[in-house]
Short mmCIF file of C-alpha atoms in Angstrom, two decimals:
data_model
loop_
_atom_site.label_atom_id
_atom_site.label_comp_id
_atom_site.label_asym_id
_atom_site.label_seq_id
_atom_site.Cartn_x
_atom_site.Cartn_y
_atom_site.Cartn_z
CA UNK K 883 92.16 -60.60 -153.57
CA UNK K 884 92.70 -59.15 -149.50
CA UNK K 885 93.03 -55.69 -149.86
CA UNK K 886 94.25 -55.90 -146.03
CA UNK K 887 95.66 -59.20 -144.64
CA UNK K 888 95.35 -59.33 -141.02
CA UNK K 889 96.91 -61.92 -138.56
CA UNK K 890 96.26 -63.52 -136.22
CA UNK K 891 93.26 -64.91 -136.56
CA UNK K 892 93.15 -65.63 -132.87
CA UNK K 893 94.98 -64.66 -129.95
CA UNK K 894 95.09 -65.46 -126.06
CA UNK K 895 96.72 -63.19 -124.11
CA UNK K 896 96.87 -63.21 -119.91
CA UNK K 897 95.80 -60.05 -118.04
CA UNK K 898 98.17 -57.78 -117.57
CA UNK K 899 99.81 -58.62 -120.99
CA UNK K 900 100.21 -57.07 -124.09
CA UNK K 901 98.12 -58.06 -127.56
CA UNK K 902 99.22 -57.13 -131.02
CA UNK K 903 97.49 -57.39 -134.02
CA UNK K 904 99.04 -57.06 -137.40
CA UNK K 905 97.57 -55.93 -140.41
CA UNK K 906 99.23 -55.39 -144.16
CA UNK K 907 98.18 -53.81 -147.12
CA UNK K 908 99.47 -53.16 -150.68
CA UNK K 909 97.48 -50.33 -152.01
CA UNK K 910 99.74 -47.37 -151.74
CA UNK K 911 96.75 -44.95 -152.20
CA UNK K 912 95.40 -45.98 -148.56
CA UNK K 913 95.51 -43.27 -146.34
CA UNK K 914 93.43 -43.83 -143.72
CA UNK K 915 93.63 -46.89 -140.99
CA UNK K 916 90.66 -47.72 -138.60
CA UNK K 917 91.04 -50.35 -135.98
CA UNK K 918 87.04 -51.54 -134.89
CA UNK K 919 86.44 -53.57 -132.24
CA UNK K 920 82.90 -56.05 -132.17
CA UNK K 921 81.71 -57.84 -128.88
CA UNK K 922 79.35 -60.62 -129.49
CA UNK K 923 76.22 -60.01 -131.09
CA UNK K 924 76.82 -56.52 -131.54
CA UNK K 925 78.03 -54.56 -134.51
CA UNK K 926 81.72 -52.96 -134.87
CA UNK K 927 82.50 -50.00 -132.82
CA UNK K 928 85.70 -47.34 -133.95
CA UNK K 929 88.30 -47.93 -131.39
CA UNK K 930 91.33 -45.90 -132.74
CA UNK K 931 92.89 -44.62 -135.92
CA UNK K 932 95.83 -43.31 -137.80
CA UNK K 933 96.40 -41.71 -141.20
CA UNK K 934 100.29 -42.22 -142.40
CA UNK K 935 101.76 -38.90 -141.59
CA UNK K 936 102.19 -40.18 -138.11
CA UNK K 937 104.03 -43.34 -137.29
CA UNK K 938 101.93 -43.96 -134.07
CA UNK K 939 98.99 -43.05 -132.09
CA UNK K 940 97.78 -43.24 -128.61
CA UNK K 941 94.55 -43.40 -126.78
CA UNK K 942 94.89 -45.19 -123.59
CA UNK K 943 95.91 -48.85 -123.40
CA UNK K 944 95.90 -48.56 -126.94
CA UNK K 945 98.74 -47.54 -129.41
CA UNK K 946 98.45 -48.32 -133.31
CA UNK K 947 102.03 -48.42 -134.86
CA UNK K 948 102.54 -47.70 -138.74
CA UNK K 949 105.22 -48.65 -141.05
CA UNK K 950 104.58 -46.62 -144.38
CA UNK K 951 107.54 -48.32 -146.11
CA UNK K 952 106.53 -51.77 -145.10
CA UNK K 953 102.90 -51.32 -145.82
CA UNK K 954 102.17 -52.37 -142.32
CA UNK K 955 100.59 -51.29 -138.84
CA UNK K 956 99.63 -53.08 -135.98
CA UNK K 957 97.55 -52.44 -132.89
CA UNK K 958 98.59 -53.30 -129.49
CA UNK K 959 96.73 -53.22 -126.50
CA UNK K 960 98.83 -52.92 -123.45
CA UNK K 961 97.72 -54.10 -120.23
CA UNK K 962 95.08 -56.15 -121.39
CA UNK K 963 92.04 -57.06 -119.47
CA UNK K 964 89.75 -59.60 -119.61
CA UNK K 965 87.29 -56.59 -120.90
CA UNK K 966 88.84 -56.16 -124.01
CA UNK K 967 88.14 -59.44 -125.17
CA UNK K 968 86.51 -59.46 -128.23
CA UNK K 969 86.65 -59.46 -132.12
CA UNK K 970 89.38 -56.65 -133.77
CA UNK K 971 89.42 -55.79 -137.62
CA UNK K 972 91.54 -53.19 -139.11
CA UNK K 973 90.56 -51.47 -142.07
CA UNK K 974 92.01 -49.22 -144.53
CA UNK K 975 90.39 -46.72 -146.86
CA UNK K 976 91.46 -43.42 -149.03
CA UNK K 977 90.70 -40.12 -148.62
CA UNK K 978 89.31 -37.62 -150.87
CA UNK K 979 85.41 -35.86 -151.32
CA UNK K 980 84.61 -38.86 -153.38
CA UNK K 981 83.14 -42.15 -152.27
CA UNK K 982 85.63 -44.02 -151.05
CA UNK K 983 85.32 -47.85 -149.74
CA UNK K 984 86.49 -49.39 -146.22
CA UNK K 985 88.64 -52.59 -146.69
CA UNK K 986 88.77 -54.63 -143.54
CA UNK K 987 90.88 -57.40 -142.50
CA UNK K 988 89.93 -60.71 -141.74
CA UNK K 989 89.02 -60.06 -137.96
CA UNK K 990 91.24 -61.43 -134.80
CA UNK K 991 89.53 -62.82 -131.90
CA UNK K 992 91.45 -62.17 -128.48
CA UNK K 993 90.47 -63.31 -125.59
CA UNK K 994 92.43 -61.90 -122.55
CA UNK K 995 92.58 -64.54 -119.65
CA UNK K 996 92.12 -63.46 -116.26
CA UNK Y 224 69.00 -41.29 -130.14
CA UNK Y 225 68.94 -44.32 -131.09
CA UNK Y 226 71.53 -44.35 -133.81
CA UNK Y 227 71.85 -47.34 -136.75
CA UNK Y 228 68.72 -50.12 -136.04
CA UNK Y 229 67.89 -53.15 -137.77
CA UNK Y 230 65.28 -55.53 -137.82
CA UNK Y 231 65.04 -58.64 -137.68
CA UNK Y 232 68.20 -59.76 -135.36
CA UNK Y 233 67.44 -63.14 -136.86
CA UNK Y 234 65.83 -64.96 -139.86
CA UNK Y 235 65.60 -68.53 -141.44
CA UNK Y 236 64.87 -68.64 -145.21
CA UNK Y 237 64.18 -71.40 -146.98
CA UNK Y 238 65.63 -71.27 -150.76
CA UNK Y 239 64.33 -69.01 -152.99
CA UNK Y 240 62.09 -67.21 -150.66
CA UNK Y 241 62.65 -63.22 -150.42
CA UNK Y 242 62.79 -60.63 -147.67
CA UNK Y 243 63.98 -57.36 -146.62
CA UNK Y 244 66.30 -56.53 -144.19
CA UNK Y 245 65.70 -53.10 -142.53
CA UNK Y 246 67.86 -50.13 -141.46
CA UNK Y 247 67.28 -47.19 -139.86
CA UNK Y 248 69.41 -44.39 -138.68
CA UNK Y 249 68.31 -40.93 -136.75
CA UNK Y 250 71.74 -39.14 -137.02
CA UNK Y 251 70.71 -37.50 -140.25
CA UNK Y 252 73.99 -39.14 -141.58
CA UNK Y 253 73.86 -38.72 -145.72
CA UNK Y 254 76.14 -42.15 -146.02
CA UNK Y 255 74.66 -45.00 -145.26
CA UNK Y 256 76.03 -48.74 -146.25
CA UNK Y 257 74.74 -52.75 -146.09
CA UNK Y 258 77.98 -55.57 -145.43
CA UNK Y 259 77.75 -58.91 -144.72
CA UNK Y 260 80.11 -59.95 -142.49
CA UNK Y 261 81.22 -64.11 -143.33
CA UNK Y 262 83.39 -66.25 -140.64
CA UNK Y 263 86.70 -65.40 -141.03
CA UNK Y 264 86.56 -63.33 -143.90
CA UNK Y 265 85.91 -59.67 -142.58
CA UNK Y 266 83.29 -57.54 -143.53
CA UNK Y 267 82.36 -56.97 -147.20
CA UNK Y 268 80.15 -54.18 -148.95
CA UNK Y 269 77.03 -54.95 -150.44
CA UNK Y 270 75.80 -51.71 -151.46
CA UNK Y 271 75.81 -47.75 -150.31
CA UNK Y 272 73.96 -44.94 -150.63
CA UNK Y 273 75.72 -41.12 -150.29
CA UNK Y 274 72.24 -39.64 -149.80
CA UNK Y 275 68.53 -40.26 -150.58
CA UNK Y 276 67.80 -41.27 -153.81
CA UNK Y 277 71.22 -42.14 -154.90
CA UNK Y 278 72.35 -45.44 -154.83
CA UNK Y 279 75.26 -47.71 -155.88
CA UNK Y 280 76.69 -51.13 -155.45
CA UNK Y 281 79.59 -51.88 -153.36
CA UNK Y 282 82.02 -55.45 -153.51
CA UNK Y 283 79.79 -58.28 -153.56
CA UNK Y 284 76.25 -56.48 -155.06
CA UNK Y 285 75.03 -60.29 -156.86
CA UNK Y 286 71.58 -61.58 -154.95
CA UNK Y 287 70.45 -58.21 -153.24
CA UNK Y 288 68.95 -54.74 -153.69
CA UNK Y 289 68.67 -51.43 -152.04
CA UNK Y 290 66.14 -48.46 -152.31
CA UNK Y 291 66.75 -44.90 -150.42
CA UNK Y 292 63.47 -43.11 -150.51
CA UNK Y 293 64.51 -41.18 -147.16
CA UNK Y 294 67.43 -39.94 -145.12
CA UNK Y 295 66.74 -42.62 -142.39
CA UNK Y 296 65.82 -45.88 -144.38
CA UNK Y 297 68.02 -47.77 -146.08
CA UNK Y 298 66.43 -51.76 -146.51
CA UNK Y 299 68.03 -54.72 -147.96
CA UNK Y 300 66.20 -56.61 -149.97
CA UNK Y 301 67.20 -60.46 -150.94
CA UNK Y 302 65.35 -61.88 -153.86
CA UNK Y 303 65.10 -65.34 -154.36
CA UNK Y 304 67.47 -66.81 -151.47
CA UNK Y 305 70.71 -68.64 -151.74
CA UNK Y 306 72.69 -70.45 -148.79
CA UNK Y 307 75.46 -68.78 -149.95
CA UNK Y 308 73.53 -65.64 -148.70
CA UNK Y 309 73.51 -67.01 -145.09
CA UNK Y 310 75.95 -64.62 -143.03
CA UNK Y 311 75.25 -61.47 -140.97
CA UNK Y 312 74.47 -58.45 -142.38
CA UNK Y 313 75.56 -55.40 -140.81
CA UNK Y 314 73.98 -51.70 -141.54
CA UNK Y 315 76.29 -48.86 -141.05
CA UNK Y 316 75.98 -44.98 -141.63
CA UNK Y 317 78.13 -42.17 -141.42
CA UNK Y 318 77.86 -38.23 -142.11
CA UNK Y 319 80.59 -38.22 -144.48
CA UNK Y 320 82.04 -40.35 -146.79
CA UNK Y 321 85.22 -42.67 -146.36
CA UNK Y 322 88.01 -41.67 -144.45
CA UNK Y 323 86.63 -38.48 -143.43
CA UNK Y 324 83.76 -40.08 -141.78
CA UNK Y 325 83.28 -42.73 -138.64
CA UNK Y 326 80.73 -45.65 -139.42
CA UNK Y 327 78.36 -46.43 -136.76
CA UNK Y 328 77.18 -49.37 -136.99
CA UNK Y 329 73.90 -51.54 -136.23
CA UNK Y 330 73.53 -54.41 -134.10
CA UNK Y 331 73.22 -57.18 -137.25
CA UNK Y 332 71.19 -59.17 -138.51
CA UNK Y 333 71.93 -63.21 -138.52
CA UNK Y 334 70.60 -64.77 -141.99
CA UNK Y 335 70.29 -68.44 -142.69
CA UNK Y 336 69.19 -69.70 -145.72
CA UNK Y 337 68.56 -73.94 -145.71
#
């Protein structure tokens, strides 16, 4: 079973436009919500990320949105360039000392057209 | 600093052969974790390790095994191949655990077992 469903699986998007990425979970006891983004042949890299006291966050071109009631947040990337193509997985994970696991999403590949 | 390394970037096993993936990190992180990472399917955790000496297995622990005899190492080892073991295998640390903690993680390593 997905802890975190994530669509789309792909995505083309022209320069200049905007990309969103949705991602769901069910787990109430998530508190924590990385988005990582992977070029080819390299290994994820944090881009942004929100815990659910806030309902969005900014850095930049990019803005994760979160919808605690709908179990949801997304990740759009405003003004996209052909730079930011690449592979995006969210994630989700709960906080505490403890141990505590990252759950990522299936992975979206946009690829922004220039 | 180099931060997460592995070694090989790529292997071919044959069925039922062994090897050992390596990881190394020089961010003294105590949290240190092995995923594979399958087409489509997001990245899934092996095993981690919340210091030296102290092991334990993550989602999908069947096939491999993991020593921590320093702060830096962390190797993968697969005994007796599978093809359902070919996928990339990504090495990731972090200082602390979970969602206090970003993962850094390694370049990958491409495994194909025939």
């Amino acid at each position: 079973q997905q802890q975190v469903k994530q669509s789309p699986q792909s995505l083309i998007v022209q320069k200049g436009g905007i990309s969103i990425i949705n991602c769901a979970y069910e787990n109430t006891a998530f508190d924590y919500f990385p988005w990582y983004q992977q070029f080819p042949g390299k290994g994820p890299a944090l881009l942004i990320a929100i815990r659910p006291d806030v309902s969005e966050k900014k850095e930049g071109r990019f803005t994760i949105s979160f919808n605690k009631s709908a179990k949801q947040f997304s990740l759009h990337i405003m003004d996209s360039q052909p730079g930011d193509s690449a592979t995006y997985f969210c994630a989700a994970s709960s906080g505490g000392a403890n141990f505590n696991k990252f759950y990522f999403g299936s992975g979206t590949k946009l690829n922004v057209k220039p | 600093n180099a931060g997460v390394t592995q070694t090989p970037k790529f292997r071919i096993l044959k069925i039922g052969q062994s090897m050992t993936l390596q990881c190394a990190q020089d961010m003294n992180h105590n949290y240190m974790y092995w995923y594979r990472q399958d087409p489509g399917m997001g990245l899934k955790l092996i095993y981690y390790s919340v210091g030296a000496g102290i092991t334990d297995k993550g989602e999908v622990p069947n096939g491999y095994n993991v020593s921590r005899s320093t702060t830096e190492d962390f190797p993968l080892r697969l005994e007796l191949a599978a093809p359902s073991q070919t996928s990339v295998y990504f090495c990731a640390s972090s200082l602390v655990s979970g969602s206090l903690g970003e993962q850094y993680f390694g370049p990958g390593t491409r495994l194909t077992v025939t």
